[in-house]
Amino acid sequence: MRSKWIVPVAVSSLFLLLFFWFKIVRFQGLYYTFNDMYIFLQQSYSWMDGRPLLYENIWGYDDRIHNNYAMLLWGPLIYVLGAYGAFAVQTGLSILSYAVVLRHISRRMKSWAVWMILVVLLIGPVWFWFNDHPGIGWHPELTYLPLSILFVWALLTYQTVWFWVTAVLIVAVKEDGALFAGCTHLAVLSIQYLVSDRKRSIVSILTQPRFWVTAGTWAAVFIAGMAFLSYKNHSSEPEPRLQQALNAIATGLHDGVFIRKNLKLLLQTFLLLLPSIGFLLYGLYRINWRQAGSILLVYSVAQAALLLSNWVQGATYYGTNALFELVSVTWPPRFVLMYAFSVTYSLTVWSLFGAGEQPNQNWRTLLTGTLLVFMQLPIVHYVRPDFQLVSIARNLLQHRFDPFKEPLLPQSDVAVIEKITQLIPKHSNVFVFDFLIPFFHKHYNIWPTGNQWENADLAIIPKNDIHKLGERLPRVMKQPYRSIPLNTYTIFVTPAYERYVVKALSAKPE
């Protein structure tokens, strides 16, 4: 009996540790160079260096844009480990949540159901894609999945302390956390209501005071969070993102291109959710479709609310970002809300309705599980062209760095740059070319937005300067500074840091 949960927990933990290693290899290969992850790394520990709360060098006072207060909890770890700390947080929360839920369902389900849940939902290709987060690597919203699993486990087992801990953490991840937690909480209440009387329709839950108290409480938390965010935004330098999104939607509803793009995004979202929906439907099949209409209605209403939130947030980028389709509703930090709900809702239905308590149906179960796993690969490749699993594997085996960036990464220059990162003081202010940013993940990277808290003591710019970074030097560097040429790059350094560069040059191969 003990091995019934120990083996899947051990397998899931080993897989997550291997994925953690994969993330490190990808990071060291310079595949994560877009600025989002580095925003969160900086803001997590800015207060530890005497800077304003949640401040970073790209947008400045980032807390005026989002309520990312959970980042402060991870700050001390990220302060020491940089990006590795963020990956460690994700891995640690995932190992904990997977261990808890697999142990819980192992007591209520047959082994085949436990393994199907693990392979289809918890470590499937869709999960792999959004946790790899092509080009960026990590967003704090990715913690929604493990936190939601712990949250639902607390609800199902009446763990009051864990409920409050996970509820607060979910709300603190971002301003849409309260909406997500509210949808999840109401969904669990709805399934518990249906299970208590197998002849009930879900519509009658609207007569229950507990339902409205729960809905009202979460609505109040969500509105309070949005009001607080709006106050922070408009009390200084307004950046009315919500108004921008609503204006884009109001204009776009009369634009055929906008409508077609969003209909395609809606289809793509459905495709990404299709394996988890298939898993839910297979559970309903195993309980003879009992109350299936009510169960699917709850799922649809909750997902519609989350989709609407994602749609509004994504609309902000319409007309201003050439990659709109990639940063809209199927963007990992947005899509994870809907995926996390789909996973936890399916687990709730399977657990409370006993869909996994029946014996294995042999070839039918094996065929269904295999189909739900392998259908995810073509879906992800179609929906997200920025993710190609075969290319990822081939490039990791054949190249030290991202092959797109390798021409600008000669070994001699890289050796000097890596040595510089080891010699300069921790959390220094630096201004470096995009491809080099991961080397300086423990430092305060400056972007050419003019929002740096302090100017840089060090800058590294390619000689061809394709991004015209050299034109920004007078506005981002401390004075005076001088240049030191390498083969492909030019180093600009202040007198205070020149000794570190000179020492690093000794690492340059002949």
mmCIF file with all atom_site columns, C-alpha atoms in Angstrom, residues 136-292:
data_model
loop_
_atom_site.group_PDB
_atom_site.id
_atom_site.type_symbol
_atom_site.label_atom_id
_atom_site.label_alt_id
_atom_site.label_comp_id
_atom_site.label_asym_id
_atom_site.label_entity_id
_atom_site.label_seq_id
_atom_site.pdbx_PDB_ins_code
_atom_site.Cartn_x
_atom_site.Cartn_y
_atom_site.Cartn_z
_atom_site.occupancy
_atom_site.B_iso_or_equiv
_atom_site.pdbx_formal_charge
_atom_site.auth_seq_id
_atom_site.auth_comp_id
_atom_site.auth_asym_id
_atom_site.auth_atom_id
_atom_site.pdbx_PDB_model_num
ATOM 1   C CA . ILE A 1 136 ? 11.935  34.156 -21.300 1.00 0.00 ? 136 ILE A CA 1
ATOM 2   C CA . GLY A 1 137 ? 12.331  31.136 -19.035 1.00 0.00 ? 137 GLY A CA 1
ATOM 3   C CA . TRP A 1 138 ? 10.161  32.064 -16.069 1.00 0.00 ? 138 TRP A CA 1
ATOM 4   C CA . HIS A 1 139 ? 7.307   34.255 -14.936 1.00 0.00 ? 139 HIS A CA 1
ATOM 5   C CA . PRO A 1 140 ? 5.983   34.343 -11.347 1.00 0.00 ? 140 PRO A CA 1
ATOM 6   C CA . GLU A 1 141 ? 2.538   33.395 -12.693 1.00 0.00 ? 141 GLU A CA 1
ATOM 7   C CA . LEU A 1 142 ? 3.897   29.917 -13.401 1.00 0.00 ? 142 LEU A CA 1
ATOM 8   C CA . THR A 1 143 ? 3.672   29.309 -9.646  1.00 0.00 ? 143 THR A CA 1
ATOM 9   C CA . TYR A 1 144 ? -0.122  29.382 -10.034 1.00 0.00 ? 144 TYR A CA 1
ATOM 10  C CA . LEU A 1 145 ? -0.163  25.689 -10.985 1.00 0.00 ? 145 LEU A CA 1
ATOM 11  C CA . PRO A 1 146 ? 1.596   24.216 -7.922  1.00 0.00 ? 146 PRO A CA 1
ATOM 12  C CA . LEU A 1 147 ? -0.099  26.715 -5.608  1.00 0.00 ? 147 LEU A CA 1
ATOM 13  C CA . SER A 1 148 ? -3.526  25.869 -7.049  1.00 0.00 ? 148 SER A CA 1
ATOM 14  C CA . ILE A 1 149 ? -2.913  22.159 -6.481  1.00 0.00 ? 149 ILE A CA 1
ATOM 15  C CA . LEU A 1 150 ? -2.073  22.837 -2.828  1.00 0.00 ? 150 LEU A CA 1
ATOM 16  C CA . PHE A 1 151 ? -5.076  25.164 -2.570  1.00 0.00 ? 151 PHE A CA 1
ATOM 17  C CA . VAL A 1 152 ? -7.519  22.531 -3.862  1.00 0.00 ? 152 VAL A CA 1
ATOM 18  C CA . TRP A 1 153 ? -5.930  19.856 -1.667  1.00 0.00 ? 153 TRP A CA 1
ATOM 19  C CA . ALA A 1 154 ? -6.488  22.132 1.342   1.00 0.00 ? 154 ALA A CA 1
ATOM 20  C CA . LEU A 1 155 ? -10.153 22.574 0.351   1.00 0.00 ? 155 LEU A CA 1
ATOM 21  C CA . LEU A 1 156 ? -10.751 18.858 -0.177  1.00 0.00 ? 156 LEU A CA 1
ATOM 22  C CA . THR A 1 157 ? -9.078  17.823 3.085   1.00 0.00 ? 157 THR A CA 1
ATOM 23  C CA . TYR A 1 158 ? -10.340 20.794 5.157   1.00 0.00 ? 158 TYR A CA 1
ATOM 24  C CA . GLN A 1 159 ? -6.819  21.945 6.016   1.00 0.00 ? 159 GLN A CA 1
ATOM 25  C CA . THR A 1 160 ? -7.582  25.441 7.325   1.00 0.00 ? 160 THR A CA 1
ATOM 26  C CA . VAL A 1 161 ? -3.997  26.616 7.752   1.00 0.00 ? 161 VAL A CA 1
ATOM 27  C CA . TRP A 1 162 ? -2.961  25.414 4.297   1.00 0.00 ? 162 TRP A CA 1
ATOM 28  C CA . PHE A 1 163 ? -6.064  27.020 2.820   1.00 0.00 ? 163 PHE A CA 1
ATOM 29  C CA . TRP A 1 164 ? -5.125  30.453 4.159   1.00 0.00 ? 164 TRP A CA 1
ATOM 30  C CA . VAL A 1 165 ? -1.459  30.077 3.282   1.00 0.00 ? 165 VAL A CA 1
ATOM 31  C CA . THR A 1 166 ? -2.119  29.061 -0.316  1.00 0.00 ? 166 THR A CA 1
ATOM 32  C CA . ALA A 1 167 ? -4.961  31.573 -0.741  1.00 0.00 ? 167 ALA A CA 1
ATOM 33  C CA . VAL A 1 168 ? -2.722  34.448 0.354   1.00 0.00 ? 168 VAL A CA 1
ATOM 34  C CA . LEU A 1 169 ? 0.117   33.251 -1.880  1.00 0.00 ? 169 LEU A CA 1
ATOM 35  C CA . ILE A 1 170 ? -2.144  32.974 -4.934  1.00 0.00 ? 170 ILE A CA 1
ATOM 36  C CA . VAL A 1 171 ? -3.511  36.468 -4.363  1.00 0.00 ? 171 VAL A CA 1
ATOM 37  C CA . ALA A 1 172 ? 0.027   37.817 -3.940  1.00 0.00 ? 172 ALA A CA 1
ATOM 38  C CA . VAL A 1 173 ? 1.320   36.322 -7.214  1.00 0.00 ? 173 VAL A CA 1
ATOM 39  C CA . LYS A 1 174 ? -0.538  38.895 -9.333  1.00 0.00 ? 174 LYS A CA 1
ATOM 40  C CA . GLU A 1 175 ? -3.742  40.927 -9.327  1.00 0.00 ? 175 GLU A CA 1
ATOM 41  C CA . ASP A 1 176 ? -5.661  38.208 -11.224 1.00 0.00 ? 176 ASP A CA 1
ATOM 42  C CA . GLY A 1 177 ? -4.844  35.655 -8.510  1.00 0.00 ? 177 GLY A CA 1
ATOM 43  C CA . ALA A 1 178 ? -8.002  36.524 -6.557  1.00 0.00 ? 178 ALA A CA 1
ATOM 44  C CA . LEU A 1 179 ? -10.154 35.870 -9.621  1.00 0.00 ? 179 LEU A CA 1
ATOM 45  C CA . PHE A 1 180 ? -8.444  32.529 -10.171 1.00 0.00 ? 180 PHE A CA 1
ATOM 46  C CA . ALA A 1 181 ? -8.721  31.502 -6.493  1.00 0.00 ? 181 ALA A CA 1
ATOM 47  C CA . GLY A 1 182 ? -12.370 32.529 -6.434  1.00 0.00 ? 182 GLY A CA 1
ATOM 48  C CA . CYS A 1 183 ? -13.218 30.496 -9.541  1.00 0.00 ? 183 CYS A CA 1
ATOM 49  C CA . THR A 1 184 ? -11.370 27.491 -8.137  1.00 0.00 ? 184 THR A CA 1
ATOM 50  C CA . HIS A 1 185 ? -12.980 27.754 -4.685  1.00 0.00 ? 185 HIS A CA 1
ATOM 51  C CA . LEU A 1 186 ? -16.486 28.062 -6.128  1.00 0.00 ? 186 LEU A CA 1
ATOM 52  C CA . ALA A 1 187 ? -15.841 25.145 -8.489  1.00 0.00 ? 187 ALA A CA 1
ATOM 53  C CA . VAL A 1 188 ? -14.811 22.888 -5.606  1.00 0.00 ? 188 VAL A CA 1
ATOM 54  C CA . LEU A 1 189 ? -17.892 23.934 -3.622  1.00 0.00 ? 189 LEU A CA 1
ATOM 55  C CA . SER A 1 190 ? -20.044 23.161 -6.654  1.00 0.00 ? 190 SER A CA 1
ATOM 56  C CA . ILE A 1 191 ? -18.639 19.656 -7.096  1.00 0.00 ? 191 ILE A CA 1
ATOM 57  C CA . GLN A 1 192 ? -19.000 18.946 -3.362  1.00 0.00 ? 192 GLN A CA 1
ATOM 58  C CA . TYR A 1 193 ? -22.618 20.132 -3.626  1.00 0.00 ? 193 TYR A CA 1
ATOM 59  C CA . LEU A 1 194 ? -23.310 17.800 -6.550  1.00 0.00 ? 194 LEU A CA 1
ATOM 60  C CA . VAL A 1 195 ? -21.649 14.807 -4.875  1.00 0.00 ? 195 VAL A CA 1
ATOM 61  C CA . SER A 1 196 ? -23.737 15.188 -1.712  1.00 0.00 ? 196 SER A CA 1
ATOM 62  C CA . ASP A 1 197 ? -26.893 14.478 -3.723  1.00 0.00 ? 197 ASP A CA 1
ATOM 63  C CA . ARG A 1 198 ? -26.475 12.698 -7.053  1.00 0.00 ? 198 ARG A CA 1
ATOM 64  C CA . LYS A 1 199 ? -29.890 13.909 -8.266  1.00 0.00 ? 199 LYS A CA 1
ATOM 65  C CA . ARG A 1 200 ? -29.128 17.603 -7.891  1.00 0.00 ? 200 ARG A CA 1
ATOM 66  C CA . SER A 1 201 ? -28.750 20.137 -10.650 1.00 0.00 ? 201 SER A CA 1
ATOM 67  C CA . ILE A 1 202 ? -26.000 22.704 -10.192 1.00 0.00 ? 202 ILE A CA 1
ATOM 68  C CA . VAL A 1 203 ? -28.488 25.536 -10.679 1.00 0.00 ? 203 VAL A CA 1
ATOM 69  C CA . SER A 1 204 ? -29.911 24.926 -7.205  1.00 0.00 ? 204 SER A CA 1
ATOM 70  C CA . ILE A 1 205 ? -26.578 25.884 -5.617  1.00 0.00 ? 205 ILE A CA 1
ATOM 71  C CA . LEU A 1 206 ? -27.613 29.475 -6.257  1.00 0.00 ? 206 LEU A CA 1
ATOM 72  C CA . THR A 1 207 ? -30.005 29.123 -3.313  1.00 0.00 ? 207 THR A CA 1
ATOM 73  C CA . GLN A 1 208 ? -27.134 28.310 -0.940  1.00 0.00 ? 208 GLN A CA 1
ATOM 74  C CA . PRO A 1 209 ? -25.895 31.217 1.262   1.00 0.00 ? 209 PRO A CA 1
ATOM 75  C CA . ARG A 1 210 ? -22.406 29.696 1.457   1.00 0.00 ? 210 ARG A CA 1
ATOM 76  C CA . PHE A 1 211 ? -22.030 29.975 -2.310  1.00 0.00 ? 211 PHE A CA 1
ATOM 77  C CA . TRP A 1 212 ? -22.826 33.684 -2.298  1.00 0.00 ? 212 TRP A CA 1
ATOM 78  C CA . VAL A 1 213 ? -20.676 34.425 0.736   1.00 0.00 ? 213 VAL A CA 1
ATOM 79  C CA . THR A 1 214 ? -17.719 32.722 -0.957  1.00 0.00 ? 214 THR A CA 1
ATOM 80  C CA . ALA A 1 215 ? -18.374 34.473 -4.282  1.00 0.00 ? 215 ALA A CA 1
ATOM 81  C CA . GLY A 1 216 ? -18.823 37.849 -2.606  1.00 0.00 ? 216 GLY A CA 1
ATOM 82  C CA . THR A 1 217 ? -15.661 37.483 -0.530  1.00 0.00 ? 217 THR A CA 1
ATOM 83  C CA . TRP A 1 218 ? -13.455 36.633 -3.493  1.00 0.00 ? 218 TRP A CA 1
ATOM 84  C CA . ALA A 1 219 ? -15.089 39.352 -5.603  1.00 0.00 ? 219 ALA A CA 1
ATOM 85  C CA . ALA A 1 220 ? -14.308 41.868 -2.852  1.00 0.00 ? 220 ALA A CA 1
ATOM 86  C CA . VAL A 1 221 ? -10.678 40.711 -2.671  1.00 0.00 ? 221 VAL A CA 1
ATOM 87  C CA . PHE A 1 222 ? -10.319 40.975 -6.444  1.00 0.00 ? 222 PHE A CA 1
ATOM 88  C CA . ILE A 1 223 ? -11.918 44.425 -6.630  1.00 0.00 ? 223 ILE A CA 1
ATOM 89  C CA . ALA A 1 224 ? -9.823  45.670 -3.695  1.00 0.00 ? 224 ALA A CA 1
ATOM 90  C CA . GLY A 1 225 ? -6.653  44.461 -5.416  1.00 0.00 ? 225 GLY A CA 1
ATOM 91  C CA . MET A 1 226 ? -7.575  46.158 -8.678  1.00 0.00 ? 226 MET A CA 1
ATOM 92  C CA . ALA A 1 227 ? -8.530  49.368 -6.865  1.00 0.00 ? 227 ALA A CA 1
ATOM 93  C CA . PHE A 1 228 ? -5.206  49.349 -5.023  1.00 0.00 ? 228 PHE A CA 1
ATOM 94  C CA . LEU A 1 229 ? -3.354  48.801 -8.302  1.00 0.00 ? 229 LEU A CA 1
ATOM 95  C CA . SER A 1 230 ? -5.295  51.624 -9.945  1.00 0.00 ? 230 SER A CA 1
ATOM 96  C CA . TYR A 1 231 ? -4.497  53.949 -7.030  1.00 0.00 ? 231 TYR A CA 1
ATOM 97  C CA . LYS A 1 232 ? -0.769  53.176 -7.276  1.00 0.00 ? 232 LYS A CA 1
ATOM 98  C CA . ASN A 1 233 ? -0.852  53.686 -11.021 1.00 0.00 ? 233 ASN A CA 1
ATOM 99  C CA . HIS A 1 234 ? -2.707  56.996 -11.103 1.00 0.00 ? 234 HIS A CA 1
ATOM 100 C CA . SER A 1 235 ? -1.086  58.530 -8.026  1.00 0.00 ? 235 SER A CA 1
ATOM 101 C CA . SER A 1 236 ? 2.233   58.987 -9.859  1.00 0.00 ? 236 SER A CA 1
ATOM 102 C CA . GLU A 1 237 ? 2.827   58.518 -13.581 1.00 0.00 ? 237 GLU A CA 1
ATOM 103 C CA . PRO A 1 238 ? -0.334  56.942 -14.996 1.00 0.00 ? 238 PRO A CA 1
ATOM 104 C CA . GLU A 1 239 ? -0.032  53.955 -17.304 1.00 0.00 ? 239 GLU A CA 1
ATOM 105 C CA . PRO A 1 240 ? -3.695  53.064 -17.844 1.00 0.00 ? 240 PRO A CA 1
ATOM 106 C CA . ARG A 1 241 ? -3.205  49.540 -19.185 1.00 0.00 ? 241 ARG A CA 1
ATOM 107 C CA . LEU A 1 242 ? -6.806  48.562 -18.494 1.00 0.00 ? 242 LEU A CA 1
ATOM 108 C CA . GLN A 1 243 ? -8.109  51.553 -20.402 1.00 0.00 ? 243 GLN A CA 1
ATOM 109 C CA . GLN A 1 244 ? -5.706  50.823 -23.254 1.00 0.00 ? 244 GLN A CA 1
ATOM 110 C CA . ALA A 1 245 ? -6.990  47.250 -23.439 1.00 0.00 ? 245 ALA A CA 1
ATOM 111 C CA . LEU A 1 246 ? -10.656 48.284 -23.353 1.00 0.00 ? 246 LEU A CA 1
ATOM 112 C CA . ASN A 1 247 ? -10.043 50.887 -26.054 1.00 0.00 ? 247 ASN A CA 1
ATOM 113 C CA . ALA A 1 248 ? -8.310  48.277 -28.224 1.00 0.00 ? 248 ALA A CA 1
ATOM 114 C CA . ILE A 1 249 ? -11.239 45.887 -27.767 1.00 0.00 ? 249 ILE A CA 1
ATOM 115 C CA . ALA A 1 250 ? -13.889 48.555 -28.429 1.00 0.00 ? 250 ALA A CA 1
ATOM 116 C CA . THR A 1 251 ? -12.128 49.573 -31.641 1.00 0.00 ? 251 THR A CA 1
ATOM 117 C CA . GLY A 1 252 ? -11.223 46.023 -32.637 1.00 0.00 ? 252 GLY A CA 1
ATOM 118 C CA . LEU A 1 253 ? -14.789 44.712 -32.474 1.00 0.00 ? 253 LEU A CA 1
ATOM 119 C CA . HIS A 1 254 ? -15.385 46.691 -35.656 1.00 0.00 ? 254 HIS A CA 1
ATOM 120 C CA . ASP A 1 255 ? -12.192 45.414 -37.276 1.00 0.00 ? 255 ASP A CA 1
ATOM 121 C CA . GLY A 1 256 ? -12.249 42.146 -39.203 1.00 0.00 ? 256 GLY A CA 1
ATOM 122 C CA . VAL A 1 257 ? -8.530  41.507 -38.657 1.00 0.00 ? 257 VAL A CA 1
ATOM 123 C CA . PHE A 1 258 ? -8.912  41.882 -34.882 1.00 0.00 ? 258 PHE A CA 1
ATOM 124 C CA . ILE A 1 259 ? -11.905 39.539 -34.834 1.00 0.00 ? 259 ILE A CA 1
ATOM 125 C CA . ARG A 1 260 ? -10.164 36.872 -36.930 1.00 0.00 ? 260 ARG A CA 1
ATOM 126 C CA . LYS A 1 261 ? -7.012  37.005 -34.818 1.00 0.00 ? 261 LYS A CA 1
ATOM 127 C CA . ASN A 1 262 ? -8.944  36.621 -31.582 1.00 0.00 ? 262 ASN A CA 1
ATOM 128 C CA . LEU A 1 263 ? -11.121 33.822 -32.915 1.00 0.00 ? 263 LEU A CA 1
ATOM 129 C CA . LYS A 1 264 ? -7.927  31.991 -33.874 1.00 0.00 ? 264 LYS A CA 1
ATOM 130 C CA . LEU A 1 265 ? -6.511  32.603 -30.391 1.00 0.00 ? 265 LEU A CA 1
ATOM 131 C CA . LEU A 1 266 ? -9.731  31.244 -28.876 1.00 0.00 ? 266 LEU A CA 1
ATOM 132 C CA . LEU A 1 267 ? -9.384  28.084 -30.981 1.00 0.00 ? 267 LEU A CA 1
ATOM 133 C CA . GLN A 1 268 ? -5.726  27.728 -30.004 1.00 0.00 ? 268 GLN A CA 1
ATOM 134 C CA . THR A 1 269 ? -6.594  28.072 -26.318 1.00 0.00 ? 269 THR A CA 1
ATOM 135 C CA . PHE A 1 270 ? -9.207  25.349 -26.681 1.00 0.00 ? 270 PHE A CA 1
ATOM 136 C CA . LEU A 1 271 ? -6.672  23.089 -28.413 1.00 0.00 ? 271 LEU A CA 1
ATOM 137 C CA . LEU A 1 272 ? -4.140  23.569 -25.609 1.00 0.00 ? 272 LEU A CA 1
ATOM 138 C CA . LEU A 1 273 ? -6.833  22.685 -23.076 1.00 0.00 ? 273 LEU A CA 1
ATOM 139 C CA . LEU A 1 274 ? -8.189  19.770 -25.140 1.00 0.00 ? 274 LEU A CA 1
ATOM 140 C CA . PRO A 1 275 ? -6.041  17.024 -23.504 1.00 0.00 ? 275 PRO A CA 1
ATOM 141 C CA . SER A 1 276 ? -7.115  18.081 -19.995 1.00 0.00 ? 276 SER A CA 1
ATOM 142 C CA . ILE A 1 277 ? -10.718 18.418 -21.183 1.00 0.00 ? 277 ILE A CA 1
ATOM 143 C CA . GLY A 1 278 ? -10.400 14.936 -22.678 1.00 0.00 ? 278 GLY A CA 1
ATOM 144 C CA . PHE A 1 279 ? -9.186  13.671 -19.317 1.00 0.00 ? 279 PHE A CA 1
ATOM 145 C CA . LEU A 1 280 ? -12.214 15.251 -17.615 1.00 0.00 ? 280 LEU A CA 1
ATOM 146 C CA . LEU A 1 281 ? -14.566 13.693 -20.187 1.00 0.00 ? 281 LEU A CA 1
ATOM 147 C CA . TYR A 1 282 ? -12.962 10.291 -19.707 1.00 0.00 ? 282 TYR A CA 1
ATOM 148 C CA . GLY A 1 283 ? -13.671 10.634 -15.985 1.00 0.00 ? 283 GLY A CA 1
ATOM 149 C CA . LEU A 1 284 ? -17.331 11.434 -16.740 1.00 0.00 ? 284 LEU A CA 1
ATOM 150 C CA . TYR A 1 285 ? -17.477 8.390  -19.008 1.00 0.00 ? 285 TYR A CA 1
ATOM 151 C CA . ARG A 1 286 ? -16.229 6.197  -16.163 1.00 0.00 ? 286 ARG A CA 1
ATOM 152 C CA . ILE A 1 287 ? -19.002 7.452  -13.853 1.00 0.00 ? 287 ILE A CA 1
ATOM 153 C CA . ASN A 1 288 ? -21.631 6.893  -16.558 1.00 0.00 ? 288 ASN A CA 1
ATOM 154 C CA . TRP A 1 289 ? -21.969 10.628 -17.317 1.00 0.00 ? 289 TRP A CA 1
ATOM 155 C CA . ARG A 1 290 ? -23.734 11.208 -14.000 1.00 0.00 ? 290 ARG A CA 1
ATOM 156 C CA . GLN A 1 291 ? -24.492 14.959 -13.599 1.00 0.00 ? 291 GLN A CA 1
ATOM 157 C CA . ALA A 1 292 ? -22.191 15.562 -16.570 1.00 0.00 ? 292 ALA A CA 1
#
